[in-house]
Amino acid sequence: MTILRLQEFQVFALKPFNLEVNNEIVFLTGASGAGKSLLLRAIADLIMHNGEAYLDEKKCSDINPVQWRKWVGFLPAESAWWRDKVGDHFSAEDHPYLALLNLPADCLQWDVARCSTGEKQRLAIVRLLAQQPKVLLLDEPTASLDPVSVELVESLVIDYANKFNVPVIWVSHDASQIKRLSQREFKIKENEICEVMA
Amino acid sequence: MNVISLSPLDLSMAAILVLVLAFISLILKLDLASRIVIAAVRTVVQLVLIGLVLKALFAQVNLLYVAALSIFMLLVAGREVMARQQRRFGGLWGYGLGTLSMFISSFTLTIYALIVVVSTDPWYTPQYAIPLLGMMLGNTMTGVSLALDKLTTTAWQQRAVIEARLILGQDWRTAIGDITRDSVRIGMIPMINAMAAAGIVSLPGMMTGQILSGTEPLEAVKYQILIMFLITAGTGFSAIIATWIGARRLFDDRQRLRLERLS
C-alpha cells in the first residue's frame, strides 16, 4: 500500500495545497495552461517547487532524485525516444504488458521513426510500467489513441494500480473517461486546486 | 641566413590587392566592401601593436610582464568563446566557463612544453612562451566554443528527450551522455583533421613562417610537430573540461534540467 502525500505543495502560479492519494485514481482537470502538467512535473521533481511530497512518509527532498523518479512514474503527454530501435529503450527482452496493449512481440525490433503516434504512446506506457513505479502520474495518456486502445490502456492502468496498490493521478479532458474511471476529481481553476464533489 | 626586410612600400603593394577585392565586392553588391576595409585596418593596427608589445617584452625578460600579457590574451579568448555561443550560460558562467577551461588546459600545457619539452631558460622566456600560448589559445578557443555551442543548443532542442531519460530513472550524466559525447567530439575533430592533413593539404602557418625567416626546414618541421601535438591535446582537454562543467551546470542538485540557466 503506497500513499502519495503533498504538503503545502506549490508550483508555478498555483496556490499551495495539500493532497493525499491512496490506492485510487484521482483525476485532475482544468483548462489548457492551468498548470496540470507543471504540477505532475513538480511531483516527479523535474522542476522547482515549494512544499514537500511524501511517498509512504519518505520525503522527496531526502530521497536521491534518481530513486524518486523511478518510484514516481510520470508519463508526459508526448513520449520521447533517443535511440533508433524501440527495443533499445527497454531493459528487458520480454514485456508482458506489450500484449495487453495489442503490441506484437516483435515491436521491440521496430524503428522508432516508423511508429505512429498511437504506437509510440502505448510503447511509452509499457516502458513506464516496466520500471515498476509505486505511483502513476499520467498526463493525457489516451489523448492520441483509438477507442480500442483507450479501453486497453484504461484496464491496464486499473489492473496495475490494483495489483500493486498504486496511487494514480490522471490528467484528462475526456468527460466520459472521467465519469468512467474517476474515484475523485480535482479541478484547477483560477490557480486553485479544488476537489469536485460528485 | 638573413630575412629580407619588408618595407612599408612592399606592404602597400599587398594592400592594393585587398582594395581591389573590396572594390570588386562593391560592384558585385556583396555588401562586404566596408567590412573588408575595416578588417584589413584592424589587422594592421592590432598586429603593429602586438609587434610593439612583443618587442618591448623581449627586451626585458620579466615574468610579471609575460604573465600580464598571457592573462590579457586569455581574457580576450574567453570573450571570443562567449561571443560565438548562440545560447550561453547566464551571468558569470557565460564568460567564466570557456575562460576557465581554456586557462586550465592552455596554461598547463604551455608551461609543460616550456619546461619539459623546449627547456628554455628561464622557462618564461617570452620569445617562446607568448607565441606558444597564443597558438594554444587560438586553437582551444575554437574547440571550446564549438563544443559548448553544440552542448547548449542540443540540450535546448532535446529537452523532451533529456527529461524523458530522467523520468525513467537515469542520472543526469547518462541522460545527457549522448549530447556531451557529441559535443566533445565536435570540439576535437578540427584538430584531428588538421593533424591528418598537415603538410599534404596545407603547409601549417607557423612552419611556413619559420621557413620564410630562414629556419632550416627540418628544424621548422620539428617545431610544427610539437605545436600540433600541444594544440591537439590542449583543444581536447579544454573541450572535455568545458563540456563536463557545462553539462553539470545544466542540472541542479536535484538533477533537474535547468535550461533557464541559458540565456
mmCIF file of N, CA, C and O in Angstrom, chain A residues 13 15 22 30 34 43-44 51-52 58 66-67 81 100 102 117 119 123-124 127 141 163 166 168 172-173 177 183 190:
data_model
loop_
_atom_site.group_PDB
_atom_site.id
_atom_site.type_symbol
_atom_site.label_atom_id
_atom_site.label_comp_id
_atom_site.label_asym_id
_atom_site.label_seq_id
_atom_site.Cartn_x
_atom_site.Cartn_y
_atom_site.Cartn_z
ATOM 1 N N ALA A 13 2.092 29.348 -10.703
ATOM 2 C CA ALA A 13 1.241 30.359 -10.066
ATOM 3 C C ALA A 13 0.208 29.728 -9.131
ATOM 4 O O ALA A 13 -0.593 30.426 -8.512
ATOM 5 N N LYS A 15 -1.801 28.066 -6.102
ATOM 6 C CA LYS A 15 -1.755 28.280 -4.660
ATOM 7 C C LYS A 15 -1.334 26.990 -3.964
ATOM 8 O O LYS A 15 -1.641 25.896 -4.453
ATOM 9 N N ASN A 22 -4.395 7.731 -1.932
ATOM 10 C CA ASN A 22 -4.129 6.341 -1.569
ATOM 11 C C ASN A 22 -4.228 5.492 -2.819
ATOM 12 O O ASN A 22 -3.957 5.969 -3.898
ATOM 13 N N GLY A 30 -8.986 20.770 -15.774
ATOM 14 C CA GLY A 30 -8.778 22.207 -15.829
ATOM 15 C C GLY A 30 -8.413 22.606 -17.240
ATOM 16 O O GLY A 30 -7.968 21.785 -18.031
ATOM 17 N N ALA A 34 -3.617 25.652 -17.395
ATOM 18 C CA ALA A 34 -3.942 25.904 -15.990
ATOM 19 C C ALA A 34 -2.803 25.469 -15.070
ATOM 20 O O ALA A 34 -2.710 25.924 -13.938
ATOM 21 N N ILE A 43 5.725 17.096 -9.081
ATOM 22 C CA ILE A 43 5.664 15.931 -8.189
ATOM 23 C C ILE A 43 6.774 14.948 -8.553
ATOM 24 O O ILE A 43 7.380 14.324 -7.682
ATOM 25 N N ALA A 44 7.077 14.834 -9.846
ATOM 26 C CA ALA A 44 8.190 13.968 -10.263
ATOM 27 C C ALA A 44 9.541 14.630 -9.988
ATOM 28 O O ALA A 44 10.570 14.077 -10.336
ATOM 29 N N GLY A 51 7.096 23.471 -0.898
ATOM 30 C CA GLY A 51 6.351 22.444 -0.179
ATOM 31 C C GLY A 51 7.046 21.100 -0.343
ATOM 32 O O GLY A 51 8.173 21.017 -0.814
ATOM 33 N N GLU A 52 6.358 20.060 0.053
ATOM 34 C CA GLU A 52 7.024 18.763 0.073
ATOM 35 C C GLU A 52 6.091 17.656 -0.408
ATOM 36 O O GLU A 52 4.881 17.719 -0.203
ATOM 37 N N LYS A 58 8.125 9.046 3.187
ATOM 38 C CA LYS A 58 9.518 9.370 2.851
ATOM 39 C C LYS A 58 9.511 10.673 2.062
ATOM 40 O O LYS A 58 8.819 10.812 1.074
ATOM 41 N N VAL A 66 17.179 10.327 -8.512
ATOM 42 C CA VAL A 66 17.061 9.232 -9.480
ATOM 43 C C VAL A 66 16.110 8.169 -8.939
ATOM 44 O O VAL A 66 15.224 7.670 -9.639
ATOM 45 N N GLN A 67 16.264 7.853 -7.638
ATOM 46 C CA GLN A 67 15.389 6.872 -6.995
ATOM 47 C C GLN A 67 13.945 7.377 -6.973
ATOM 48 O O GLN A 67 13.008 6.645 -7.269
ATOM 49 N N TRP A 81 11.941 9.648 -27.523
ATOM 50 C CA TRP A 81 12.767 8.468 -27.840
ATOM 51 C C TRP A 81 14.121 8.945 -28.308
ATOM 52 O O TRP A 81 14.229 9.942 -29.016
ATOM 53 N N LEU A 100 -0.810 -6.893 -23.743
ATOM 54 C CA LEU A 100 -2.036 -6.325 -23.175
ATOM 55 C C LEU A 100 -2.452 -5.049 -23.895
ATOM 56 O O LEU A 100 -3.595 -4.636 -23.830
ATOM 57 N N ASN A 102 -2.031 -4.729 -27.165
ATOM 58 C CA ASN A 102 -2.137 -5.070 -28.579
ATOM 59 C C ASN A 102 -0.868 -4.773 -29.379
ATOM 60 O O ASN A 102 -0.946 -4.457 -30.564
ATOM 61 N N THR A 117 1.986 7.808 -33.823
ATOM 62 C CA THR A 117 1.877 8.466 -32.522
ATOM 63 C C THR A 117 1.242 7.542 -31.500
ATOM 64 O O THR A 117 1.693 7.438 -30.358
ATOM 65 N N GLU A 119 1.109 4.234 -31.524
ATOM 66 C CA GLU A 119 2.003 3.138 -31.156
ATOM 67 C C GLU A 119 3.047 3.613 -30.154
ATOM 68 O O GLU A 119 3.345 2.943 -29.166
ATOM 69 N N LEU A 123 3.692 2.220 -26.443
ATOM 70 C CA LEU A 123 5.030 1.741 -26.073
ATOM 71 C C LEU A 123 5.567 2.504 -24.864
ATOM 72 O O LEU A 123 6.210 1.932 -23.983
ATOM 73 N N ALA A 124 5.281 3.798 -24.818
ATOM 74 C CA ALA A 124 5.766 4.617 -23.695
ATOM 75 C C ALA A 124 5.123 4.158 -22.390
ATOM 76 O O ALA A 124 5.758 4.161 -21.332
ATOM 77 N N ARG A 127 6.851 1.034 -21.386
ATOM 78 C CA ARG A 127 8.198 1.383 -20.917
ATOM 79 C C ARG A 127 8.147 1.896 -19.481
ATOM 80 O O ARG A 127 8.998 1.581 -18.654
ATOM 81 N N PRO A 141 -2.904 10.315 -21.017
ATOM 82 C CA PRO A 141 -2.284 9.114 -21.595
ATOM 83 C C PRO A 141 -3.024 8.569 -22.805
ATOM 84 O O PRO A 141 -2.414 7.860 -23.606
ATOM 85 N N LYS A 163 -3.210 -4.167 -8.514
ATOM 86 C CA LYS A 163 -2.295 -5.254 -8.174
ATOM 87 C C LYS A 163 -1.198 -4.769 -7.221
ATOM 88 O O LYS A 163 -0.832 -5.448 -6.275
ATOM 89 N N VAL A 166 -1.292 1.100 -6.164
ATOM 90 C CA VAL A 166 -0.600 2.286 -6.636
ATOM 91 C C VAL A 166 -1.558 3.477 -6.713
ATOM 92 O O VAL A 166 -2.619 3.373 -7.302
ATOM 93 N N VAL A 168 -2.851 6.829 -8.332
ATOM 94 C CA VAL A 168 -2.768 7.317 -9.711
ATOM 95 C C VAL A 168 -3.314 8.740 -9.788
ATOM 96 O O VAL A 168 -4.396 9.014 -9.262
ATOM 97 N N SER A 172 -6.903 14.473 -17.663
ATOM 98 C CA SER A 172 -7.710 14.142 -18.839
ATOM 99 C C SER A 172 -8.663 15.278 -19.171
ATOM 100 O O SER A 172 -9.073 16.043 -18.304
ATOM 101 N N HIS A 173 -8.992 15.379 -20.459
ATOM 102 C CA HIS A 173 -10.018 16.330 -20.889
ATOM 103 C C HIS A 173 -11.285 15.589 -21.314
ATOM 104 O O HIS A 173 -12.241 16.205 -21.751
ATOM 105 N N GLN A 177 -14.449 9.625 -20.036
ATOM 106 C CA GLN A 177 -13.414 8.838 -19.362
ATOM 107 C C GLN A 177 -13.403 9.129 -17.855
ATOM 108 O O GLN A 177 -13.301 8.225 -17.033
ATOM 109 N N GLN A 183 -12.392 8.169 -9.303
ATOM 110 C CA GLN A 183 -12.843 7.925 -7.946
ATOM 111 C C GLN A 183 -12.890 9.239 -7.173
ATOM 112 O O GLN A 183 -13.695 9.412 -6.281
ATOM 113 N N GLU A 190 -8.603 29.131 -11.652
ATOM 114 C CA GLU A 190 -8.046 30.379 -11.120
ATOM 115 C C GLU A 190 -6.943 30.099 -10.089
ATOM 116 O O GLU A 190 -6.966 30.621 -8.974
#
